[in-house]
PDB file of C-alpha atoms in Angstrom:
ATOM      1  CA  UNK A 162     101.177  82.991 110.228  1.00  0.00           C
ATOM      2  CA  UNK A 163      99.731  84.959 107.364  1.00  0.00           C
ATOM      3  CA  UNK A 164     100.316  83.733 103.830  1.00  0.00           C
ATOM      4  CA  UNK A 165      99.559  85.269 100.466  1.00  0.00           C
ATOM      5  CA  UNK A 166      99.263  83.147  97.327  1.00  0.00           C
ATOM      6  CA  UNK A 167      99.270  84.258  93.716  1.00  0.00           C
ATOM      7  CA  UNK A 168      98.584  81.226  91.561  1.00  0.00           C
ATOM      8  CA  UNK A 169      99.282  82.839  88.192  1.00  0.00           C
ATOM      9  CA  UNK A 170     103.019  83.204  87.542  1.00  0.00           C
ATOM     10  CA  UNK A 171     102.320  84.916  84.221  1.00  0.00           C
ATOM     11  CA  UNK A 172      99.381  86.558  82.498  1.00  0.00           C
ATOM     12  CA  UNK A 173      99.004  88.349  79.195  1.00  0.00           C
ATOM     13  CA  UNK A 174      96.442  90.745  77.765  1.00  0.00           C
ATOM     14  CA  UNK A 175      95.860  92.668  74.579  1.00  0.00           C
ATOM     15  CA  UNK A 176      96.048  96.425  74.759  1.00  0.00           C
ATOM     16  CA  UNK A 177      92.631  97.948  75.604  1.00  0.00           C
ATOM     17  CA  UNK A 178      91.325  94.628  76.948  1.00  0.00           C
ATOM     18  CA  UNK A 179      90.584  93.666  80.553  1.00  0.00           C
ATOM     19  CA  UNK A 180      92.619  91.278  82.690  1.00  0.00           C
ATOM     20  CA  UNK A 181      92.133  89.904  86.196  1.00  0.00           C
ATOM     21  CA  UNK A 182      94.961  88.856  88.490  1.00  0.00           C
ATOM     22  CA  UNK A 183      94.172  86.456  91.318  1.00  0.00           C
ATOM     23  CA  UNK A 184      95.263  86.500  94.944  1.00  0.00           C
ATOM     24  CA  UNK A 185      94.229  84.473  97.971  1.00  0.00           C
ATOM     25  CA  UNK A 186      95.418  84.886 101.532  1.00  0.00           C
ATOM     26  CA  UNK A 187      95.182  83.118 104.827  1.00  0.00           C
ATOM     27  CA  UNK A 188      94.833  84.873 108.165  1.00  0.00           C
ATOM     28  CA  UNK A 189      93.056  84.474 111.472  1.00  0.00           C
ATOM     29  CA  UNK A 190      92.857  88.236 111.956  1.00  0.00           C
ATOM     30  CA  UNK A 191      89.677  90.179 111.349  1.00  0.00           C
ATOM     31  CA  UNK A 192      91.319  93.573 110.930  1.00  0.00           C
ATOM     32  CA  UNK A 193      93.756  93.843 108.065  1.00  0.00           C
ATOM     33  CA  UNK A 194      94.580  95.629 104.834  1.00  0.00           C
ATOM     34  CA  UNK A 195      95.291  94.258 101.392  1.00  0.00           C
ATOM     35  CA  UNK A 196      97.341  95.889  98.682  1.00  0.00           C
ATOM     36  CA  UNK A 197      98.334  95.447  95.081  1.00  0.00           C
ATOM     37  CA  UNK A 198     101.782  96.708  94.165  1.00  0.00           C
ATOM     38  CA  UNK A 199     103.229  97.059  90.672  1.00  0.00           C
ATOM     39  CA  UNK A 200     106.933  96.523  90.042  1.00  0.00           C
ATOM     40  CA  UNK A 201     108.160  97.604  86.599  1.00  0.00           C
ATOM     41  CA  UNK A 202     111.712  96.768  85.428  1.00  0.00           C
ATOM     42  CA  UNK A 203     112.923  99.864  87.290  1.00  0.00           C
ATOM     43  CA  UNK A 204     112.406  97.730  90.449  1.00  0.00           C
ATOM     44  CA  UNK A 205     110.487 100.386  92.360  1.00  0.00           C
ATOM     45  CA  UNK A 206     107.368  99.031  94.045  1.00  0.00           C
ATOM     46  CA  UNK A 207     104.414 101.267  93.219  1.00  0.00           C
ATOM     47  CA  UNK A 208     101.202 101.086  95.215  1.00  0.00           C
ATOM     48  CA  UNK A 209      98.295 100.460  92.844  1.00  0.00           C
ATOM     49  CA  UNK A 210      95.321 100.019  95.153  1.00  0.00           C
ATOM     50  CA  UNK A 211      94.433  99.350  98.795  1.00  0.00           C
ATOM     51  CA  UNK A 212      91.479  97.618 100.441  1.00  0.00           C
ATOM     52  CA  UNK A 213      90.466  97.808 104.094  1.00  0.00           C
ATOM     53  CA  UNK A 214      89.063  94.491 105.321  1.00  0.00           C
ATOM     54  CA  UNK A 215      86.287  96.216 107.274  1.00  0.00           C
ATOM     55  CA  UNK A 216      84.951  97.836 104.123  1.00  0.00           C
ATOM     56  CA  UNK A 217      82.501  95.835 102.046  1.00  0.00           C
ATOM     57  CA  UNK A 218      82.780  98.137  99.069  1.00  0.00           C
ATOM     58  CA  UNK A 219      85.454  97.168  96.572  1.00  0.00           C
ATOM     59  CA  UNK A 220      88.226  99.726  96.088  1.00  0.00           C
ATOM     60  CA  UNK A 221      88.684 101.382  92.696  1.00  0.00           C
ATOM     61  CA  UNK A 222      91.412 103.613  91.323  1.00  0.00           C
ATOM     62  CA  UNK A 223      90.732 104.748  87.775  1.00  0.00           C
ATOM     63  CA  UNK A 224      91.231 101.655  85.556  1.00  0.00           C
ATOM     64  CA  UNK A 225      92.122  99.449  88.527  1.00  0.00           C
ATOM     65  CA  UNK A 226      89.535  97.768  90.722  1.00  0.00           C
ATOM     66  CA  UNK A 227      89.465  94.850  93.114  1.00  0.00           C
ATOM     67  CA  UNK A 228      87.039  92.054  93.872  1.00  0.00           C
ATOM     68  CA  UNK A 229      87.373  91.523  97.614  1.00  0.00           C
ATOM     69  CA  UNK A 230      85.685  88.372  98.906  1.00  0.00           C
ATOM     70  CA  UNK A 231      86.410  88.349 102.638  1.00  0.00           C
ATOM     71  CA  UNK A 232      84.754  85.020 103.416  1.00  0.00           C
ATOM     72  CA  UNK A 233      86.650  83.321 100.609  1.00  0.00           C
ATOM     73  CA  UNK A 234      89.839  85.254 101.476  1.00  0.00           C
ATOM     74  CA  UNK A 235      90.183  86.275  97.868  1.00  0.00           C
ATOM     75  CA  UNK A 236      91.446  89.607  96.552  1.00  0.00           C
ATOM     76  CA  UNK A 237      91.675  89.874  92.760  1.00  0.00           C
ATOM     77  CA  UNK A 238      92.811  92.875  90.723  1.00  0.00           C
ATOM     78  CA  UNK A 239      91.015  93.875  87.543  1.00  0.00           C
ATOM     79  CA  UNK A 240      92.768  96.114  85.055  1.00  0.00           C
ATOM     80  CA  UNK A 241      90.441  97.635  82.481  1.00  0.00           C
ATOM     81  CA  UNK A 242      91.474  99.184  79.163  1.00  0.00           C
ATOM     82  CA  UNK A 243      94.986  97.748  79.563  1.00  0.00           C
ATOM     83  CA  UNK A 244      97.844  99.948  78.441  1.00  0.00           C
ATOM     84  CA  UNK A 245     101.400  99.093  77.446  1.00  0.00           C
ATOM     85  CA  UNK A 246     102.604 100.878  80.576  1.00  0.00           C
ATOM     86  CA  UNK A 247     100.718  98.376  82.721  1.00  0.00           C
ATOM     87  CA  UNK A 248     103.249  95.679  81.860  1.00  0.00           C
ATOM     88  CA  UNK A 249     105.041  94.800  85.092  1.00  0.00           C
ATOM     89  CA  UNK A 250     105.226  92.316  87.935  1.00  0.00           C
ATOM     90  CA  UNK A 251     102.210  92.625  90.223  1.00  0.00           C
ATOM     91  CA  UNK A 252     102.320  91.682  93.878  1.00  0.00           C
ATOM     92  CA  UNK A 253      99.474  91.150  96.271  1.00  0.00           C
ATOM     93  CA  UNK A 254     100.330  92.037  99.877  1.00  0.00           C
ATOM     94  CA  UNK A 255      98.781  91.804 103.326  1.00  0.00           C
ATOM     95  CA  UNK A 256      99.191  93.786 106.547  1.00  0.00           C
ATOM     96  CA  UNK A 257      97.656  93.046 109.919  1.00  0.00           C
ATOM     97  CA  UNK A 258      95.548  95.983 111.037  1.00  0.00           C
ATOM     98  CA  UNK A 259      95.275  98.082 114.141  1.00  0.00           C
ATOM     99  CA  UNK A 260      98.104  99.585 116.141  1.00  0.00           C
ATOM    100  CA  UNK A 261     100.689  97.171 114.963  1.00  0.00           C
ATOM    101  CA  UNK A 262     103.519  98.029 112.680  1.00  0.00           C
ATOM    102  CA  UNK A 263     103.158  97.427 109.010  1.00  0.00           C
ATOM    103  CA  UNK A 264     105.135  94.314 108.115  1.00  0.00           C
ATOM    104  CA  UNK A 265     103.942  93.487 104.639  1.00  0.00           C
ATOM    105  CA  UNK A 266     103.553  89.865 103.590  1.00  0.00           C
ATOM    106  CA  UNK A 267     103.835  89.488  99.824  1.00  0.00           C
ATOM    107  CA  UNK A 268     102.706  86.899  97.318  1.00  0.00           C
ATOM    108  CA  UNK A 269     105.091  85.477  94.743  1.00  0.00           C
ATOM    109  CA  UNK A 270     103.992  87.866  92.032  1.00  0.00           C
ATOM    110  CA  UNK A 271     102.375  87.704  88.600  1.00  0.00           C
ATOM    111  CA  UNK A 272     104.185  88.912  85.495  1.00  0.00           C
ATOM    112  CA  UNK A 273     101.761  90.812  83.277  1.00  0.00           C
ATOM    113  CA  UNK A 274     102.558  91.201  79.589  1.00  0.00           C
ATOM    114  CA  UNK A 275     100.544  93.650  77.481  1.00  0.00           C
ATOM    115  CA  UNK A 276     100.473  93.012  73.740  1.00  0.00           C
ATOM    116  CA  UNK A 277      99.952  95.934  71.322  1.00  0.00           C
TER     117      UNK A 277
ATOM    118  CA  UNK B 275     113.697 114.151  99.498  1.00  0.00           C
ATOM    119  CA  UNK B 276     110.879 113.443  97.119  1.00  0.00           C
ATOM    120  CA  UNK B 277     111.101 109.695  97.489  1.00  0.00           C
ATOM    121  CA  UNK B 278     113.014 106.888  99.147  1.00  0.00           C
ATOM    122  CA  UNK B 279     116.589 106.849  97.920  1.00  0.00           C
ATOM    123  CA  UNK B 280     118.832 103.791  97.992  1.00  0.00           C
ATOM    124  CA  UNK B 281     122.510 103.465  97.198  1.00  0.00           C
ATOM    125  CA  UNK B 282     124.310 101.957  95.514  1.00  0.00           C
ATOM    126  CA  UNK B 283     121.942 100.977  92.750  1.00  0.00           C
ATOM    127  CA  UNK B 284     124.045  97.932  91.947  1.00  0.00           C
ATOM    128  CA  UNK B 285     126.808  96.244  93.905  1.00  0.00           C
ATOM    129  CA  UNK B 286     129.022  93.395  92.765  1.00  0.00           C
ATOM    130  CA  UNK B 287     131.384  91.905  95.297  1.00  0.00           C
ATOM    131  CA  UNK B 288     133.372  88.787  95.965  1.00  0.00           C
ATOM    132  CA  UNK B 289     132.210  86.092  98.321  1.00  0.00           C
ATOM    133  CA  UNK B 290     133.445  86.718 101.836  1.00  0.00           C
ATOM    134  CA  UNK B 291     133.526  90.507 101.592  1.00  0.00           C
ATOM    135  CA  UNK B 292     131.382  92.821 103.710  1.00  0.00           C
ATOM    136  CA  UNK B 293     128.861  95.159 102.073  1.00  0.00           C
ATOM    137  CA  UNK B 294     126.891  98.178 103.264  1.00  0.00           C
ATOM    138  CA  UNK B 295     123.627  99.217 101.685  1.00  0.00           C
ATOM    139  CA  UNK B 296     122.154 102.632 102.355  1.00  0.00           C
ATOM    140  CA  UNK B 297     118.580 103.898 102.526  1.00  0.00           C
ATOM    141  CA  UNK B 298     117.380 107.504 102.782  1.00  0.00           C
ATOM    142  CA  UNK B 299     113.676 107.529 103.668  1.00  0.00           C
ATOM    143  CA  UNK B 300     111.178 110.200 102.790  1.00  0.00           C
ATOM    144  CA  UNK B 301     111.702 113.189 105.049  1.00  0.00           C
ATOM    145  CA  UNK B 302     109.441 112.997 108.095  1.00  0.00           C
ATOM    146  CA  UNK B 303     108.746 109.292 107.809  1.00  0.00           C
ATOM    147  CA  UNK B 304     109.278 107.655 111.185  1.00  0.00           C
ATOM    148  CA  UNK B 305     109.057 104.049 110.072  1.00  0.00           C
ATOM    149  CA  UNK B 306     111.580 102.288 107.837  1.00  0.00           C
ATOM    150  CA  UNK B 307     111.609  98.741 106.512  1.00  0.00           C
ATOM    151  CA  UNK B 308     114.110  96.525 104.731  1.00  0.00           C
ATOM    152  CA  UNK B 309     113.013  93.723 102.415  1.00  0.00           C
ATOM    153  CA  UNK B 310     114.897  91.206 100.314  1.00  0.00           C
ATOM    154  CA  UNK B 311     113.740  90.065  96.903  1.00  0.00           C
ATOM    155  CA  UNK B 312     115.367  87.044  95.348  1.00  0.00           C
ATOM    156  CA  UNK B 313     115.175  86.622  91.576  1.00  0.00           C
ATOM    157  CA  UNK B 314     111.589  86.037  90.455  1.00  0.00           C
ATOM    158  CA  UNK B 315     110.289  85.974  94.021  1.00  0.00           C
ATOM    159  CA  UNK B 316     108.165  88.141  96.250  1.00  0.00           C
ATOM    160  CA  UNK B 317     109.612  90.353  98.952  1.00  0.00           C
ATOM    161  CA  UNK B 318     110.769  88.946 102.271  1.00  0.00           C
ATOM    162  CA  UNK B 319     110.658  91.184 105.335  1.00  0.00           C
ATOM    163  CA  UNK B 320     114.024  91.670 107.039  1.00  0.00           C
ATOM    164  CA  UNK B 321     113.746  94.388 109.699  1.00  0.00           C
ATOM    165  CA  UNK B 322     111.590  97.298 110.820  1.00  0.00           C
ATOM    166  CA  UNK B 323     112.710 100.558 112.448  1.00  0.00           C
ATOM    167  CA  UNK B 324     110.519 102.945 114.378  1.00  0.00           C
ATOM    168  CA  UNK B 325     112.723 105.960 114.805  1.00  0.00           C
ATOM    169  CA  UNK B 326     116.150 104.552 115.533  1.00  0.00           C
ATOM    170  CA  UNK B 327     114.986 101.475 117.400  1.00  0.00           C
ATOM    171  CA  UNK B 328     114.286  98.146 115.751  1.00  0.00           C
ATOM    172  CA  UNK B 329     111.302  96.445 117.423  1.00  0.00           C
ATOM    173  CA  UNK B 330     111.335  93.606 114.915  1.00  0.00           C
ATOM    174  CA  UNK B 331     114.485  92.006 113.560  1.00  0.00           C
ATOM    175  CA  UNK B 332     112.835  88.652 113.035  1.00  0.00           C
ATOM    176  CA  UNK B 333     113.402  88.587 109.291  1.00  0.00           C
ATOM    177  CA  UNK B 334     117.180  88.898 109.390  1.00  0.00           C
ATOM    178  CA  UNK B 335     118.346  85.550 107.965  1.00  0.00           C
ATOM    179  CA  UNK B 336     121.538  85.159 110.008  1.00  0.00           C
ATOM    180  CA  UNK B 337     123.883  86.981 112.358  1.00  0.00           C
ATOM    181  CA  UNK B 338     125.856  88.106 109.326  1.00  0.00           C
ATOM    182  CA  UNK B 339     123.060  90.615 108.700  1.00  0.00           C
ATOM    183  CA  UNK B 340     122.711  93.761 110.785  1.00  0.00           C
ATOM    184  CA  UNK B 341     121.114  97.162 110.348  1.00  0.00           C
ATOM    185  CA  UNK B 342     121.119 100.493 112.059  1.00  0.00           C
ATOM    186  CA  UNK B 343     119.319 103.773 111.701  1.00  0.00           C
ATOM    187  CA  UNK B 344     120.348 107.269 112.723  1.00  0.00           C
ATOM    188  CA  UNK B 345     117.408 109.073 114.282  1.00  0.00           C
ATOM    189  CA  UNK B 346     114.554 109.183 111.807  1.00  0.00           C
ATOM    190  CA  UNK B 347     116.777 109.345 108.762  1.00  0.00           C
ATOM    191  CA  UNK B 348     119.378 107.204 107.057  1.00  0.00           C
ATOM    192  CA  UNK B 349     119.576 103.460 107.581  1.00  0.00           C
ATOM    193  CA  UNK B 350     122.345 101.080 106.621  1.00  0.00           C
ATOM    194  CA  UNK B 351     122.023  97.346 106.118  1.00  0.00           C
ATOM    195  CA  UNK B 352     125.315  95.515 106.549  1.00  0.00           C
ATOM    196  CA  UNK B 353     126.034  92.005 105.349  1.00  0.00           C
ATOM    197  CA  UNK B 354     129.251  90.499 106.639  1.00  0.00           C
ATOM    198  CA  UNK B 355     131.187  87.666 104.982  1.00  0.00           C
ATOM    199  CA  UNK B 356     128.812  87.626 102.027  1.00  0.00           C
ATOM    200  CA  UNK B 357     127.682  84.324 100.552  1.00  0.00           C
ATOM    201  CA  UNK B 358     126.318  83.618  97.097  1.00  0.00           C
ATOM    202  CA  UNK B 359     122.835  83.080  98.503  1.00  0.00           C
ATOM    203  CA  UNK B 360     122.868  86.721  99.599  1.00  0.00           C
ATOM    204  CA  UNK B 361     122.535  87.750  95.945  1.00  0.00           C
ATOM    205  CA  UNK B 362     119.217  89.573  95.662  1.00  0.00           C
ATOM    206  CA  UNK B 363     117.616  92.988  95.366  1.00  0.00           C
ATOM    207  CA  UNK B 364     117.400  94.714  98.732  1.00  0.00           C
ATOM    208  CA  UNK B 365     114.484  97.108  98.945  1.00  0.00           C
ATOM    209  CA  UNK B 366     113.888  99.795 101.518  1.00  0.00           C
ATOM    210  CA  UNK B 367     110.524 101.363 102.309  1.00  0.00           C
ATOM    211  CA  UNK B 368     109.334 104.098 104.625  1.00  0.00           C
ATOM    212  CA  UNK B 369     105.993 105.167 106.002  1.00  0.00           C
ATOM    213  CA  UNK B 370     104.779 108.128 107.988  1.00  0.00           C
ATOM    214  CA  UNK B 371     103.940 106.203 111.134  1.00  0.00           C
ATOM    215  CA  UNK B 372     104.851 102.618 111.744  1.00  0.00           C
ATOM    216  CA  UNK B 373     102.373 102.014 114.526  1.00  0.00           C
ATOM    217  CA  UNK B 374      99.392 102.446 112.255  1.00  0.00           C
ATOM    218  CA  UNK B 375      99.557  99.641 109.746  1.00  0.00           C
ATOM    219  CA  UNK B 376      97.286 101.339 107.253  1.00  0.00           C
ATOM    220  CA  UNK B 377      99.985 103.861 106.411  1.00  0.00           C
ATOM    221  CA  UNK B 378     101.185 103.103 102.870  1.00  0.00           C
ATOM    222  CA  UNK B 379     104.792 102.094 102.478  1.00  0.00           C
ATOM    223  CA  UNK B 380     106.802 103.950  99.873  1.00  0.00           C
ATOM    224  CA  UNK B 381     109.600 101.974  98.291  1.00  0.00           C
ATOM    225  CA  UNK B 382     112.980 102.879  96.871  1.00  0.00           C
ATOM    226  CA  UNK B 383     114.416 101.427  93.669  1.00  0.00           C
ATOM    227  CA  UNK B 384     116.460  98.874  95.577  1.00  0.00           C
ATOM    228  CA  UNK B 385     120.072  97.761  95.516  1.00  0.00           C
ATOM    229  CA  UNK B 386     120.874  94.786  93.314  1.00  0.00           C
ATOM    230  CA  UNK B 387     123.563  92.809  95.132  1.00  0.00           C
ATOM    231  CA  UNK B 388     125.539  90.204  93.202  1.00  0.00           C
ATOM    232  CA  UNK B 389     128.001  87.937  94.984  1.00  0.00           C
ATOM    233  CA  UNK B 390     130.622  86.337  92.751  1.00  0.00           C
TER     234      UNK B 390
END
């Protein structure tokens, strides 16, 4: 069974600084996708960034980027130039790839606090 | 609609009562998912619909939980004889095609269920 582990229950960062959230996963599959979701107090899960396992290049979306280490099964999220609106719970998630339905497996989450 | 809509937003009920939670997916999305999120935890998969069939019900925690979907639209999650451990946020997500796992899942704001 696939598992996703986020070892940092809480992280904090100063506004405009950079922070990295950690995620490791365990799978025997070779084809899969990894995601970071953001959950603000409104509860809605918002997709931040996605990484295809077959791609060596790390995904980037504006101030958000990942460090994908497939051999180490590590998938960290870097937030640059942190903003107050980045404060939220962040979840790392995994989906098996191919023509199989998308049952997401989530980590336990990391609460990110941004200090002005 | 523009996004996934869930109702009610909050539900408080007494132990032993039945509850129905509703999810309206994004128009045209064939796949629909229900997740449960206990306080401070990650999301747990409950059930997946492709159209109005449910190929995977493996996440339903007991026979008190059931779900149905009408065509490729509204889904209801029913919890019978509620217990205090059922207290959680129930999140619904939809995606364009369920059979391709790289399709992003779009989440609603969830229903916060509190059992007294």
